[in-house]
PDB file of C-alpha atoms and ligand atoms in Angstrom:
ATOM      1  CA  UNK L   1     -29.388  -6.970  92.709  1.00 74.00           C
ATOM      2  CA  UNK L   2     -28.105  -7.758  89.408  1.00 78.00           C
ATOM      3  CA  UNK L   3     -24.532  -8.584  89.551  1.00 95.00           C
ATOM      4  CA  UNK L   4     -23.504  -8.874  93.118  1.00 98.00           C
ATOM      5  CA  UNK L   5     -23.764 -12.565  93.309  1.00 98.00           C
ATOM      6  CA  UNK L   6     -21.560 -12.831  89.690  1.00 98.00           C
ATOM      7  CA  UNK L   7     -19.048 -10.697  91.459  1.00 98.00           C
ATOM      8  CA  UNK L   8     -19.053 -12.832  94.901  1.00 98.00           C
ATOM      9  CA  UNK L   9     -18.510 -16.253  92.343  1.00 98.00           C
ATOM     10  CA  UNK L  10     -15.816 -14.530  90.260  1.00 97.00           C
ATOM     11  CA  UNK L  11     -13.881 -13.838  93.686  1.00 97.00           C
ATOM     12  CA  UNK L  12     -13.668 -10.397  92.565  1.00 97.00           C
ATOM     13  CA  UNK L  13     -12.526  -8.178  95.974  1.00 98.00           C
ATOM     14  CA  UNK L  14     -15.344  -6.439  97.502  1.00 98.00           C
ATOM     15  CA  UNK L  15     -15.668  -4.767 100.545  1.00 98.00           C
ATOM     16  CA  UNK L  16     -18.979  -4.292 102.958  1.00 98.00           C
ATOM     17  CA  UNK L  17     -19.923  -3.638 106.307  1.00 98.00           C
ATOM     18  CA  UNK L  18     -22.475  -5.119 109.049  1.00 98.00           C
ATOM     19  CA  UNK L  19     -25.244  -2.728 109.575  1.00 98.00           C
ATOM     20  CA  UNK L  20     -26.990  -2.611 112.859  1.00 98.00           C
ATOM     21  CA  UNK L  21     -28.536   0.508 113.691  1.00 98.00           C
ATOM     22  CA  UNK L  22     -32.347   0.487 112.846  1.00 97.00           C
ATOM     23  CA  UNK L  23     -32.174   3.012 110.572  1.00 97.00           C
ATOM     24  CA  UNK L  24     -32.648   3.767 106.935  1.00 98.00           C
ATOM     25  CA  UNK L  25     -30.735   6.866 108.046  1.00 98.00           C
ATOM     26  CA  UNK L  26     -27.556   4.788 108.572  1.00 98.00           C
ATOM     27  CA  UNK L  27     -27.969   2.408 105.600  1.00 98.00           C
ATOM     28  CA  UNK L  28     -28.061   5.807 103.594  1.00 98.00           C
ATOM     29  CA  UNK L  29     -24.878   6.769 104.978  1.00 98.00           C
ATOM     30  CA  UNK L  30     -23.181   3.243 104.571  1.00 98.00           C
ATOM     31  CA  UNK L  31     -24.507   3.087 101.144  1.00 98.00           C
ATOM     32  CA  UNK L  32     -23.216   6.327 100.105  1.00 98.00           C
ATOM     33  CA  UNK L  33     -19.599   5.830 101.127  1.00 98.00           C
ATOM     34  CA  UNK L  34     -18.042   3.589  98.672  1.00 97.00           C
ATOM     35  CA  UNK L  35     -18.493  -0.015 100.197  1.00 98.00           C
ATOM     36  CA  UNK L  36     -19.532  -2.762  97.683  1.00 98.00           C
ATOM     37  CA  UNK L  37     -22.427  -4.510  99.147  1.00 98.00           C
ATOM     38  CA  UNK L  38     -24.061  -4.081 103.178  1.00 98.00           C
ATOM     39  CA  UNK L  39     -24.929  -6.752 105.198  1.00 98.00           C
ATOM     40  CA  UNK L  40     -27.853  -5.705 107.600  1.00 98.00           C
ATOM     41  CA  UNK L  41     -27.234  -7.848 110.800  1.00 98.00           C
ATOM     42  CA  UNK L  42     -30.743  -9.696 112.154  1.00 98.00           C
ATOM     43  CA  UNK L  43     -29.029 -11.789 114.162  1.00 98.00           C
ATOM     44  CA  UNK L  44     -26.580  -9.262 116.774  1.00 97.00           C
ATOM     45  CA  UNK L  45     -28.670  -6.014 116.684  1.00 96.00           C
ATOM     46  CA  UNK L  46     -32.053  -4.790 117.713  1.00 95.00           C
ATOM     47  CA  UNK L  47     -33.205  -4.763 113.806  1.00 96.00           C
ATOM     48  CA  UNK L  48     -36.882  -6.228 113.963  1.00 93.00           C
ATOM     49  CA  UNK L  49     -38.275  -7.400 110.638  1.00 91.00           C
ATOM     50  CA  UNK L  50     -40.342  -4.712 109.936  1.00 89.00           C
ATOM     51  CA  UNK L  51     -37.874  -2.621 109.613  1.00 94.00           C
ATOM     52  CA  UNK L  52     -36.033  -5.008 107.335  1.00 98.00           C
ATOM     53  CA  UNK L  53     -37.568  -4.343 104.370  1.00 97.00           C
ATOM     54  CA  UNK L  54     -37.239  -0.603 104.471  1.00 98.00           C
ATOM     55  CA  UNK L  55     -33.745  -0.716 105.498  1.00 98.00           C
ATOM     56  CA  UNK L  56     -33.060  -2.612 102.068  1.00 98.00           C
ATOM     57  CA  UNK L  57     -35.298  -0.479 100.295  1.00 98.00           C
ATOM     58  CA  UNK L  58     -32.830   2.776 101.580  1.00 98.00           C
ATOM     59  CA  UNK L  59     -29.979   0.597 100.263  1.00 98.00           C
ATOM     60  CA  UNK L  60     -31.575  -0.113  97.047  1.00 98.00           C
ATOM     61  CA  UNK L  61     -32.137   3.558  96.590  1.00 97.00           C
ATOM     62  CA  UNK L  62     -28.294   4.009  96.174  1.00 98.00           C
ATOM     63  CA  UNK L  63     -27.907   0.797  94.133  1.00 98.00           C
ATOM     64  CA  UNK L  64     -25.440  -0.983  96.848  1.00 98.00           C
ATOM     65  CA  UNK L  65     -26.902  -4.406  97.482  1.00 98.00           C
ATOM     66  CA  UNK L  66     -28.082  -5.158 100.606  1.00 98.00           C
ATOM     67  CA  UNK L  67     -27.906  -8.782 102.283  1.00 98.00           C
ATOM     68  CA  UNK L  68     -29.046  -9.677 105.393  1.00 98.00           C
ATOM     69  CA  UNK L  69     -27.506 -12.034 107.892  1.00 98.00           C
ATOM     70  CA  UNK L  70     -30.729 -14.020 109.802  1.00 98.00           C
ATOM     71  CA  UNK L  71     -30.974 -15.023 113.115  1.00 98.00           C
ATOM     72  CA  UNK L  72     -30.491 -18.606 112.433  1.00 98.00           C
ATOM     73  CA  UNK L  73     -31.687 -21.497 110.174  1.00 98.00           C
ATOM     74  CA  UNK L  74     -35.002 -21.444 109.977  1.00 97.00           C
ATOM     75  CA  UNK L  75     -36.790 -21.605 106.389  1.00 97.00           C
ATOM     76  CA  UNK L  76     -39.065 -18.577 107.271  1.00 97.00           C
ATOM     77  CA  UNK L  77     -36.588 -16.283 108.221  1.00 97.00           C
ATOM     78  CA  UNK L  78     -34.810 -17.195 104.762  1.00 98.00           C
ATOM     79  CA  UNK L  79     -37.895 -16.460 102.822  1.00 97.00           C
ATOM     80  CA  UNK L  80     -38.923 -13.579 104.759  1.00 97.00           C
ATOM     81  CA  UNK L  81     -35.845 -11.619 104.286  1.00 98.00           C
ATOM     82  CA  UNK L  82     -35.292 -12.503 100.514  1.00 98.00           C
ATOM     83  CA  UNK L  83     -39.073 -11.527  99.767  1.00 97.00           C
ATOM     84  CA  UNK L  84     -38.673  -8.225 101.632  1.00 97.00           C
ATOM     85  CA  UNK L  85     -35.783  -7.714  98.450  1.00 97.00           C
ATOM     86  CA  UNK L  86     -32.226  -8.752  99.571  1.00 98.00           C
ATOM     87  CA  UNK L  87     -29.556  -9.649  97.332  1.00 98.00           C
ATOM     88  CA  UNK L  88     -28.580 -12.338  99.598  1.00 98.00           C
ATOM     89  CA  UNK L  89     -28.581 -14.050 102.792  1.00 98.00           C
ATOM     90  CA  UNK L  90     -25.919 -14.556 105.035  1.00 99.00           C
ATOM     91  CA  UNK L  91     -27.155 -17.946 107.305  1.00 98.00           C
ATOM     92  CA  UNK L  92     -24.769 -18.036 110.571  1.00 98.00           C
ATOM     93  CA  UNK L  93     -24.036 -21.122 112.432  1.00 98.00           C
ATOM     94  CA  UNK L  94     -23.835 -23.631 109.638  1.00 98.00           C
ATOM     95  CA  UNK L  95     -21.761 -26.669 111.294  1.00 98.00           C
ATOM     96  CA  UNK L  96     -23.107 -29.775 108.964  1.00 98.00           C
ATOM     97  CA  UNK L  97     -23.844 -30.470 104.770  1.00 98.00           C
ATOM     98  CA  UNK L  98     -27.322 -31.217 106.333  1.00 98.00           C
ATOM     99  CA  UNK L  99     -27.791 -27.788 107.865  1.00 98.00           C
ATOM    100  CA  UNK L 100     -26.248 -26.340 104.652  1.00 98.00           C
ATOM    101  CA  UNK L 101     -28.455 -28.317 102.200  1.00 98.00           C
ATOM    102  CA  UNK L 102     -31.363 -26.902 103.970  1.00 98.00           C
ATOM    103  CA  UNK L 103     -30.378 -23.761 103.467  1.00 98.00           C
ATOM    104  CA  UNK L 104     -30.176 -23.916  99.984  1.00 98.00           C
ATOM    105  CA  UNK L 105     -33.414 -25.488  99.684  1.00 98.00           C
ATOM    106  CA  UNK L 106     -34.905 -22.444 101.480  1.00 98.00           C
ATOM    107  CA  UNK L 107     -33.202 -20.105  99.287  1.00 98.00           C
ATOM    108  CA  UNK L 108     -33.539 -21.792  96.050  1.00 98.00           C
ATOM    109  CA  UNK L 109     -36.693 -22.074  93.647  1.00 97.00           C
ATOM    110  CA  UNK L 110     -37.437 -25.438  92.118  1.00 96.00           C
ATOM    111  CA  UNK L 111     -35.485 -27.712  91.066  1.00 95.00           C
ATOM    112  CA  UNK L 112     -32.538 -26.531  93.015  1.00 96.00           C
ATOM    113  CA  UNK L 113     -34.465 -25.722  96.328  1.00 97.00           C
ATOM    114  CA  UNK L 114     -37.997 -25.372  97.789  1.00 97.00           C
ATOM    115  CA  UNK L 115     -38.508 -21.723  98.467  1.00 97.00           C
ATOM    116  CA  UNK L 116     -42.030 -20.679  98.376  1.00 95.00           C
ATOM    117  CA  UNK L 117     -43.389 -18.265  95.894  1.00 95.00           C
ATOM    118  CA  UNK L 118     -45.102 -14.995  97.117  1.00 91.00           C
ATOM    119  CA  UNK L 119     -46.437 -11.530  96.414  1.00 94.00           C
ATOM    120  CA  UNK L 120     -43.300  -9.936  98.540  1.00 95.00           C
ATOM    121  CA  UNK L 121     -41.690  -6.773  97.690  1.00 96.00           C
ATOM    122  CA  UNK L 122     -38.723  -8.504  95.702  1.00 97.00           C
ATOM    123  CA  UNK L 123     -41.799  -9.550  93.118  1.00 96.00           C
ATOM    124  CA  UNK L 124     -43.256  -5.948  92.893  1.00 96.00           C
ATOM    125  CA  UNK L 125     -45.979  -7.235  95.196  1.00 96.00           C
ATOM    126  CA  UNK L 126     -46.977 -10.010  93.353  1.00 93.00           C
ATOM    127  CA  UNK L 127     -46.851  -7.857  89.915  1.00 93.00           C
ATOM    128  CA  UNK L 128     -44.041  -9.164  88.286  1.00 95.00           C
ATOM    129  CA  UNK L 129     -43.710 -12.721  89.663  1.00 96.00           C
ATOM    130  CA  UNK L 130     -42.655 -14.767  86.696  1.00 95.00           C
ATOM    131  CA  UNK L 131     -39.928 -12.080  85.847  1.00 96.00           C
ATOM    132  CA  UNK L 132     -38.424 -12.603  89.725  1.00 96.00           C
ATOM    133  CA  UNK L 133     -39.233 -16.350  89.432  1.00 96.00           C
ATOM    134  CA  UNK L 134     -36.769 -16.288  85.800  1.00 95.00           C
ATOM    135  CA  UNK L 135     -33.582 -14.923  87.742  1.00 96.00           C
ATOM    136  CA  UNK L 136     -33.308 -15.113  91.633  1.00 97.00           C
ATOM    137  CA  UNK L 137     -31.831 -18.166  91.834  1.00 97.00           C
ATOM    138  CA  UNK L 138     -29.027 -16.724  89.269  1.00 97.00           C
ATOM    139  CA  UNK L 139     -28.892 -12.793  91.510  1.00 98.00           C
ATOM    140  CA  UNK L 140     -29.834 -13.879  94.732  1.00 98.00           C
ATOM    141  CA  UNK L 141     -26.139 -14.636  97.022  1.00 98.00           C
ATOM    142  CA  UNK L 142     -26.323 -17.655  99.727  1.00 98.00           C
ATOM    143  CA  UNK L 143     -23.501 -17.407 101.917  1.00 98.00           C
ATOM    144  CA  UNK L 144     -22.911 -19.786 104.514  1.00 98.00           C
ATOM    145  CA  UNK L 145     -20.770 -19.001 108.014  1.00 98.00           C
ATOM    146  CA  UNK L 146     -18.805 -21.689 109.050  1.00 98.00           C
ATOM    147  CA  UNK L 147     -17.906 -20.119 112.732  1.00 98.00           C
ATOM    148  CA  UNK L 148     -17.512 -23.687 115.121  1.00 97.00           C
ATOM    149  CA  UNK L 149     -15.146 -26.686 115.619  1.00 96.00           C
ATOM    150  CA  UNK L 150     -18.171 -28.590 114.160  1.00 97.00           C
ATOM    151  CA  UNK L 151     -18.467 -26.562 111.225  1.00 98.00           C
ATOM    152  CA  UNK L 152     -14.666 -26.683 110.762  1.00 98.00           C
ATOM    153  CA  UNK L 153     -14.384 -30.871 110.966  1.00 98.00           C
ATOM    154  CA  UNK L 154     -16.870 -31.184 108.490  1.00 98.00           C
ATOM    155  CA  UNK L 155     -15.783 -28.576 106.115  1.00 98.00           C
ATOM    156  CA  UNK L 156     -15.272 -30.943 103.152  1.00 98.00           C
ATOM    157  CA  UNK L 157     -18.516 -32.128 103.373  1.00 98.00           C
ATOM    158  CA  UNK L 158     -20.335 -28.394 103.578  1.00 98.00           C
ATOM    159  CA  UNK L 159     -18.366 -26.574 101.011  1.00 98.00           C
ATOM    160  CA  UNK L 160     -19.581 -29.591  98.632  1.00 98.00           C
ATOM    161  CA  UNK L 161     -23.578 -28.903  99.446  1.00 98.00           C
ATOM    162  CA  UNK L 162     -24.501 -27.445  95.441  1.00 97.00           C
ATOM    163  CA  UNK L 163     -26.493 -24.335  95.688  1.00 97.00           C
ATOM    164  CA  UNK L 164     -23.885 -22.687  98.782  1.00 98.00           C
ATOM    165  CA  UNK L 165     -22.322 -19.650  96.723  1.00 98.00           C
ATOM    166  CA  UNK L 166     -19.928 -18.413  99.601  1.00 98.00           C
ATOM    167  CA  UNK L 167     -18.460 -19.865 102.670  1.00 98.00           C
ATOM    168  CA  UNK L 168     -18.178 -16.947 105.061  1.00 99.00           C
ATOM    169  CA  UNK L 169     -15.970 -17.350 108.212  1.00 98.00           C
ATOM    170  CA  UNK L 170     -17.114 -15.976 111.576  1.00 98.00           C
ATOM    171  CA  UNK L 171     -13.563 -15.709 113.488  1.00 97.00           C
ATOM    172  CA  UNK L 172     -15.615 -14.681 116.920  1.00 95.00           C
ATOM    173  CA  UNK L 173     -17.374 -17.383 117.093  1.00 95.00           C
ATOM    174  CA  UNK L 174     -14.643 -19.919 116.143  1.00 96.00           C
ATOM    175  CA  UNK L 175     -12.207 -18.672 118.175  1.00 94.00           C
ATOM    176  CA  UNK L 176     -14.786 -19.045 121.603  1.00 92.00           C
ATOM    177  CA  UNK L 177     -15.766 -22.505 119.923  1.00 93.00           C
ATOM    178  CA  UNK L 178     -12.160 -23.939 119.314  1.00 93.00           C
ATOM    179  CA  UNK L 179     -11.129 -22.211 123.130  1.00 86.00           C
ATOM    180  CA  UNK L 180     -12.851 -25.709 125.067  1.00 71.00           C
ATOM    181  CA  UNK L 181      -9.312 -25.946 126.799  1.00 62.00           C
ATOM    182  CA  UNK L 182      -8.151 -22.227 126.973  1.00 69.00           C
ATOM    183  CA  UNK L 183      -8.602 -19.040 124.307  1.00 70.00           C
ATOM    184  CA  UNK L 184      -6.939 -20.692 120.981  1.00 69.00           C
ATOM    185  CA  UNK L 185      -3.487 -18.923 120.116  1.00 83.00           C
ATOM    186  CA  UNK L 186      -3.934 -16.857 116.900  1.00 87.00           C
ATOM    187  CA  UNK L 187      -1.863 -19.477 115.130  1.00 90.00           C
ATOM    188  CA  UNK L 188      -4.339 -21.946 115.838  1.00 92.00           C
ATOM    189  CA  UNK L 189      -7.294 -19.792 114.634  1.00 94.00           C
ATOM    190  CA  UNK L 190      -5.324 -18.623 111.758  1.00 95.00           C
ATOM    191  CA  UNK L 191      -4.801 -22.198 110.842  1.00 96.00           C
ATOM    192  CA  UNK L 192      -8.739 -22.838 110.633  1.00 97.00           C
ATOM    193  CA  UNK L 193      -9.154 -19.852 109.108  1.00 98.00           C
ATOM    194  CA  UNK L 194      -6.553 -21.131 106.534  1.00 98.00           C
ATOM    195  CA  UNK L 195      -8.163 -25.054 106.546  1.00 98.00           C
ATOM    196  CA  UNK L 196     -11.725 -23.645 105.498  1.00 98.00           C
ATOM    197  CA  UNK L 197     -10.360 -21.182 102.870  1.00 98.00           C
ATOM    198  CA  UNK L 198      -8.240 -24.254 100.935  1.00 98.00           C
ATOM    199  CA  UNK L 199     -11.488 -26.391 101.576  1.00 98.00           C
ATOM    200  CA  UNK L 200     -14.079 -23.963  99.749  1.00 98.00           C
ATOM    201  CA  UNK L 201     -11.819 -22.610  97.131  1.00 98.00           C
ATOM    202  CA  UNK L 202     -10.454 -26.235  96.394  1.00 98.00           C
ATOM    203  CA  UNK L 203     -15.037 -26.797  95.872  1.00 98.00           C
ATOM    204  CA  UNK L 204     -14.740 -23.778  93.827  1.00 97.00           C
ATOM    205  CA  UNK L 205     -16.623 -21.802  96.362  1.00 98.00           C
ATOM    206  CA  UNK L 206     -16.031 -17.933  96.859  1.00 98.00           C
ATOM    207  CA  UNK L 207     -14.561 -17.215 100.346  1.00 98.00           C
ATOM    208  CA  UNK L 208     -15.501 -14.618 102.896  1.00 98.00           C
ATOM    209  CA  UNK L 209     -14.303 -13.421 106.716  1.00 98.00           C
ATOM    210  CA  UNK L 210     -15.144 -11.016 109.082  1.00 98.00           C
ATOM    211  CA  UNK L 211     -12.464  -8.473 110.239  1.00 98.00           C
ATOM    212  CA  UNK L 212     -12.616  -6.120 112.831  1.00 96.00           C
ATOM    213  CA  UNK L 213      -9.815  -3.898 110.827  1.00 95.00           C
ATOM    214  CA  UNK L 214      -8.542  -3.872 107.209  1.00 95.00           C
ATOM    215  CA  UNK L 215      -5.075  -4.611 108.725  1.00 95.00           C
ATOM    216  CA  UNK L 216      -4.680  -8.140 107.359  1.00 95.00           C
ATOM    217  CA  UNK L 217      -6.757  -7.801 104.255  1.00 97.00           C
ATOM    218  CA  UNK L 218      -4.010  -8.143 102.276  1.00 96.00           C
ATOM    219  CA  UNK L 219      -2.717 -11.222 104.235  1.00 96.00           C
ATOM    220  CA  UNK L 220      -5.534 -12.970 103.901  1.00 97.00           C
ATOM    221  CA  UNK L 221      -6.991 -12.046 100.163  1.00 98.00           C
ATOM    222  CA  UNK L 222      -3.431 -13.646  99.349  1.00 97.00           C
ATOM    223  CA  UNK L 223      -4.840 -17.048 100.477  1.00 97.00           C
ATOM    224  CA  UNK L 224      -7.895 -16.747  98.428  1.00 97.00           C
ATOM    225  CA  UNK L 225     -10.508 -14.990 100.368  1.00 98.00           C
ATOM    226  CA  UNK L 226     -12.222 -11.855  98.298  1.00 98.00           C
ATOM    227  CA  UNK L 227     -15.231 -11.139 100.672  1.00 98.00           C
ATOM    228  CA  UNK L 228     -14.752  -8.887 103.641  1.00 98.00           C
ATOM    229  CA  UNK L 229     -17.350  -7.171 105.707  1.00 98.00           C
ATOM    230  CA  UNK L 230     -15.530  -4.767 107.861  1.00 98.00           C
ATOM    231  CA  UNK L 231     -16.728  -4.174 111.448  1.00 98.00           C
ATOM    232  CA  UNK L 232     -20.319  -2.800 111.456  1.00 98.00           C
ATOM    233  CA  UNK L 233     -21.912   0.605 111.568  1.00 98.00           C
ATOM    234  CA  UNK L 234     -21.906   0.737 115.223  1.00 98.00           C
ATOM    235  CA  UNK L 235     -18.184  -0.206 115.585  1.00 98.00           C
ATOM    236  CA  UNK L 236     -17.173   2.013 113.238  1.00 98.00           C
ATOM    237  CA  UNK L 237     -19.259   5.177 114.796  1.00 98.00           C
ATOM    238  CA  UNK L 238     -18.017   4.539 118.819  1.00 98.00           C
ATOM    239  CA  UNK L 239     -14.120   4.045 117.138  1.00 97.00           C
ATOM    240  CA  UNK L 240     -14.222   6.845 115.025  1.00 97.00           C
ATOM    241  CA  UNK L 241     -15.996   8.661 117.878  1.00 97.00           C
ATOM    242  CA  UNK L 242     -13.726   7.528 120.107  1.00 98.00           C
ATOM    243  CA  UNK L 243     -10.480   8.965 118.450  1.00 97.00           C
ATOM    244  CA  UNK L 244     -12.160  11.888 117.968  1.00 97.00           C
ATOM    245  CA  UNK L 245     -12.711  12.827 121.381  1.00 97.00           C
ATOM    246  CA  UNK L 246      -9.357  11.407 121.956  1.00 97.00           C
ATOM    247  CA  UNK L 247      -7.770  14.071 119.741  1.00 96.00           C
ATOM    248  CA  UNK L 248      -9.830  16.654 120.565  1.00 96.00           C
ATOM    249  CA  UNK L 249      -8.757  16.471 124.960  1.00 95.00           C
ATOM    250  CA  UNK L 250      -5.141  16.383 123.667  1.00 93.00           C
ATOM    251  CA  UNK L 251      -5.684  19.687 121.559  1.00 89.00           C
ATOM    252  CA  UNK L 252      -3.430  21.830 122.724  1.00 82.00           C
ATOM    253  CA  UNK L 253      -2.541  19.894 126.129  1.00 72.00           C
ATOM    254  CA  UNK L 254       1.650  19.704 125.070  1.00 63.00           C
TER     255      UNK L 254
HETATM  256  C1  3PY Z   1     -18.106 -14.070 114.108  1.00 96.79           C
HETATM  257  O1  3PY Z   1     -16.955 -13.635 114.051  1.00 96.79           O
HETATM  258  O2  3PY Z   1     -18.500 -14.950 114.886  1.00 96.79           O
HETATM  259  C2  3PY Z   1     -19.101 -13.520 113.212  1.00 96.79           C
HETATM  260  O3  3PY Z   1     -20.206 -13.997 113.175  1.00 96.79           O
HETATM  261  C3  3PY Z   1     -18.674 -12.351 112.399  1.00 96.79           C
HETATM  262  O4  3PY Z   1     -19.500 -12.135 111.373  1.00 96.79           O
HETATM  263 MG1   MG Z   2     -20.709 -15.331 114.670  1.00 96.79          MG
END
């Protein structure tokens, strides 16, 4: 979608959520309530691809992009989901510049990548091909996660990989993959947290996390990161749920 990726590169502050319930019915909601940008979740929720496309299609409907995180690396899943119409992909699990060049290479037209040309959805169905072929390498978002130790040691090398828009932290993941000896401490996840945020914005790449809550949003948009998706759909619906009931057994019970 025209836009989103500009506003990712200028680190302008934008706020999304995961979506993983498999349906258009929820992206609706999500894309009505003010968030920036959704990110539908392939790779944690029972979203198939065929129901991929019209999930982004709902989004589309209320002009809030829609990216989708894929299940892993391969080109096919790449393609897939940026032909079904997303304004980005979201590629978890990216510890090496090798791993990260490939991704580009799957997102990317000629001459900065290798992605295939097709009659997908994003091209009207093969209708308006050279339009699409003109600007998705300039609207379509690659973000990369950098979530394990591995990721984190070569950091230098992977926020240098041309073509990477975003390097998007995964905190859940780190934290279980930098807890060999024990759980880390938060100060020692905080401080990888911090060591890939200098890294990409030092490369002049935008930076975004994960967070459960919007308590440290502030804390950590100080140190340069601008992109936050904020728990998913199905967090938000058993918390909010949750408090409700909550509140509703104390009515009246003092
Ligand atoms: C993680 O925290 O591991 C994530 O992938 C969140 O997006
Ligand atoms: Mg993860």
């Amino acid at each position: 979608m025209p836009g989103f990726r500009q506003k990712c590169l200028e680190s302008e502050r934008l706020i999304g959520t995961f979506a993983a319930i498999p349906h258009a019915v929820a992206i609706e909601i999500i894309a009505s309530s003010g968030v920036d940008f959704l990110c539908i979740d392939w790779e944690h929720s029972q979203i198939g691809r065929e129901h991929i496309e019209d999930l982004i299609r709902a989004s589309d409907v209320h002009r809030i992009p829609a990216m989708v995180r894929v299940p892993g690396h391969a080109q096919e899943w790449i393609a897939s989901v940026l032909d079904a119409g997303a304004a980005g992909v979201l590629v978890p699990r990216i510890a090496t510049a090798e791993q990260a060049r490939r991704a580009v290479a799957a997102t990317r037209y000629p001459p900065l990548g290798e992605r295939g040309v097709g009659p997908g959805r994003a091209s009207c169905y093969g209708y308006r091909i050279p339009d699409y072929l003109d600007t998705a390498n300039l609207n379509i978002l690659l973000a990369v996660q950098v979530e394990t130790a591995e990721g984190l040691a070569n950091i230098d090398e992977i926020v240098r990989v041309e073509g990477v828009d975003m390097i998007f932290i995964g905190p859940g993941d780190l934290s279980v993959s930098l807890s060999a000896g024990g759980r880390p401490g938060a100060e020692e996840l905080n401080a990888a947290i911090g060591r890939i945020t200098e890294a990409a914005r030092d490369a002049g790449k935008a930076v975004g996390i994960f967070r459960p809550s919007t308590e440290d949003i502030d804390a950590w948009s100080a140190r340069g990161i601008s992109f936050f998706i904020l728990a998913s759909d199905t967090m938000i619906l058993g918390a909010g749920l949750a408090a409700a009931a909550k509140a509703a057994r104390e009515c009246g019970s003092t």
